[in-house]
Coordinates of C-alpha atoms in Angstrom, one line a residue:
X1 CA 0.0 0.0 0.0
X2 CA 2.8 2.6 1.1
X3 CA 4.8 2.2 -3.0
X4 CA 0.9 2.3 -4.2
X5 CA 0.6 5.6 -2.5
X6 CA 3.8 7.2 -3.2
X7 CA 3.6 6.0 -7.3
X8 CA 0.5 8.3 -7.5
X9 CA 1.9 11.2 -5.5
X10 CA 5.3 10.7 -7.7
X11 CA 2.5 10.9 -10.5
X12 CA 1.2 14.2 -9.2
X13 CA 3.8 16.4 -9.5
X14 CA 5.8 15.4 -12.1
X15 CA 6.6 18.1 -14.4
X16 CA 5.6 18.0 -18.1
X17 CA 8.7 17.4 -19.7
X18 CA 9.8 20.8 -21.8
X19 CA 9.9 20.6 -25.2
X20 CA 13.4 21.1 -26.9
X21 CA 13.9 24.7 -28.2
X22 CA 13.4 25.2 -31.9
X23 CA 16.3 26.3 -34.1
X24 CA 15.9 28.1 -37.4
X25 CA 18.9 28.8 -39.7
X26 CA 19.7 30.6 -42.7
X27 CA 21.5 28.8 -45.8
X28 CA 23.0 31.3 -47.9
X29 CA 24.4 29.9 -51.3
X30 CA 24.8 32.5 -54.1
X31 CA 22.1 34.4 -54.1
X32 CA 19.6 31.3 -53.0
X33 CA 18.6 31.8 -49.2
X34 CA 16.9 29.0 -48.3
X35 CA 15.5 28.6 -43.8
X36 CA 15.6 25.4 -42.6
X37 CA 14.5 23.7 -38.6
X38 CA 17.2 21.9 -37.0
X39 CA 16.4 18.3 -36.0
X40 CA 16.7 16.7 -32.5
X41 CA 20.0 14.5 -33.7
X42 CA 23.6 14.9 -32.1
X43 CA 25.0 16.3 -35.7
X44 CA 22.4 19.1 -35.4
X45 CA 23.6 19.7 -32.0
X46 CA 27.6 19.6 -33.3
X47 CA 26.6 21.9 -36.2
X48 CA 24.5 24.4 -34.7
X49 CA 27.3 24.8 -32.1
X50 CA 29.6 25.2 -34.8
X51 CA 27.5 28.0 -36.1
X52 CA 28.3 30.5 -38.1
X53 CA 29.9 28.7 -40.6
X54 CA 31.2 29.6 -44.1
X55 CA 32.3 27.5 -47.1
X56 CA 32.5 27.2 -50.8
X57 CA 29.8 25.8 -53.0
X58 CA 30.5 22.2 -55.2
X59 CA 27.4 20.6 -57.6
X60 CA 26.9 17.2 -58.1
X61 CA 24.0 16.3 -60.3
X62 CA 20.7 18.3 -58.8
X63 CA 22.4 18.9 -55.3
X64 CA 25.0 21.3 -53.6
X65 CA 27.6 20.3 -51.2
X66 CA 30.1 22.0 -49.8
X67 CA 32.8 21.4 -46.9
X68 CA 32.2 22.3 -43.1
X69 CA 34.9 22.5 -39.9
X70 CA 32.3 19.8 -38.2
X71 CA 33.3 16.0 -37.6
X72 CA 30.6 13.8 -36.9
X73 CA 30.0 9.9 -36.9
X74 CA 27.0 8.0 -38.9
X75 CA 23.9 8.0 -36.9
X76 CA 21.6 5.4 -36.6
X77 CA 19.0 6.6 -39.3
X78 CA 21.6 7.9 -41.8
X79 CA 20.7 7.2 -45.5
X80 CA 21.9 7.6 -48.5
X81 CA 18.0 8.1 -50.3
X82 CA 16.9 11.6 -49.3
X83 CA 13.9 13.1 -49.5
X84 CA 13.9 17.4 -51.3
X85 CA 13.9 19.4 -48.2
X86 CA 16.1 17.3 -46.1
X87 CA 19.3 18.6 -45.7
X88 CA 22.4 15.9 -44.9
X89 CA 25.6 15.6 -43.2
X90 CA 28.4 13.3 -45.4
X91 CA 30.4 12.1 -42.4
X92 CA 33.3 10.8 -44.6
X93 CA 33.8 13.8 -46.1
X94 CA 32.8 16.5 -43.3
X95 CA 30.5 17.8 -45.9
X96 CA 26.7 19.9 -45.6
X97 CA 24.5 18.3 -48.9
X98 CA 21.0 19.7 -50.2
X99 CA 19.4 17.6 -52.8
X100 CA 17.1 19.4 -54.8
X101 CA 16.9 16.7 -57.7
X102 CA 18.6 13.8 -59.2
X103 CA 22.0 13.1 -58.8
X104 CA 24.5 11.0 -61.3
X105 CA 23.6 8.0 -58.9
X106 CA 19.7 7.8 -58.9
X107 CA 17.2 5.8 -60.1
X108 CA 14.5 7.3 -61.8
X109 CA 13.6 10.7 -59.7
X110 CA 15.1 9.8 -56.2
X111 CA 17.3 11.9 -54.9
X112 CA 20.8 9.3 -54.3
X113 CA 23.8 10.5 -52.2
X114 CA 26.7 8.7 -52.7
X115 CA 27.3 7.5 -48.9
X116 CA 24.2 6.9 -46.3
X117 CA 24.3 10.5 -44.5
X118 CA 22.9 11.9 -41.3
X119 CA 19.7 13.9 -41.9
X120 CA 19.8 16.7 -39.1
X121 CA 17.9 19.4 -40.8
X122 CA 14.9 20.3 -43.0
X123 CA 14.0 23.3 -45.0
X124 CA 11.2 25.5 -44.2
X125 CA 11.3 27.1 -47.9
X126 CA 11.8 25.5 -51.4
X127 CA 14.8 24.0 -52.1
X128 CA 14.9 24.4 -55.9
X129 CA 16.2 27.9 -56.1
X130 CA 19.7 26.4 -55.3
X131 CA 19.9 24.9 -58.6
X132 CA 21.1 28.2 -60.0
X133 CA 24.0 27.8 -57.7
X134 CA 27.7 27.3 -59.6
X135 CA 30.8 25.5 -58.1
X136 CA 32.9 28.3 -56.4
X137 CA 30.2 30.3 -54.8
X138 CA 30.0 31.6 -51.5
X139 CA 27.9 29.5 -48.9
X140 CA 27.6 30.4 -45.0
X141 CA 25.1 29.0 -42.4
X142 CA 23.8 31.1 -39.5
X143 CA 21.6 30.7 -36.9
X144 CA 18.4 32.2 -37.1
X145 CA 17.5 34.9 -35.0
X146 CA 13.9 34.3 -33.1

């Protein structure tokens, strides 16, 4: 009777748990800027603490890449089949990728990176703008002010 007792006041005042704090950034890659919502994953956690963070541009088929000063292991869910709007982490290569289309690797419309990759973000606005973005161009990544 006594555990009975103190499980239901234990019960009682428990706090709600909090929910995690959202974080908006900014992707800026020529003149595409594109928001996107951090996911609750340890590379989000590595790369928003990383933040701000400035690179150059690379294309491969219909999808951007470019190299960041983040080092992060293969999670659990990574994949190499993304879906437009997620954005990836390349462990192997420390890179950011954004898949907007097709790449050399697909099948049919799907959207194939070349290693399984850690999907810590999504975009909050269309991706497709970055296809006007060229090898060389400036990209940086910035948290996004509430």
């Amino acid at each position: 009777m006594p555990t009975n007792f103190l499980r239901s006041l234990a019960r009682a005042i428990a706090k709600p748990a909090k929910a995690p704090p959202v974080r908006d950034i900014v992707i800026r890659a020529g003149t595409s800027t594109i928001r996107a919502r951090l996911l609750e994953t340890q590379t989000a956690n590595l790369i928003f603490a990383a933040l701000p963070l400035f690179s150059t541009a690379e294309t491969w088929g219909q999808s951007i890449h470019f190299e960041v000063p983040v080092e992060a292991g293969r999670e659990r869910g990574a994949r190499a089949v993304v879906a437009v709007g997620e954005i990836a982490f390349w462990c192997e290569d420390d890179r950011i990728v954004i898949g907007f289309g097709p790449t050399p690797l697909s099948r049919g419309p799907e959207i194939r990176l070349a290693r399984p990759c850690n999907i810590w973000a999504l975009a909050l606005d269309p991706v497709t703008p970055l296809k006007s973005v060229t090898p060389g161009e400036k990209v940086s990544i910035e948290a996004l002010s509430p």
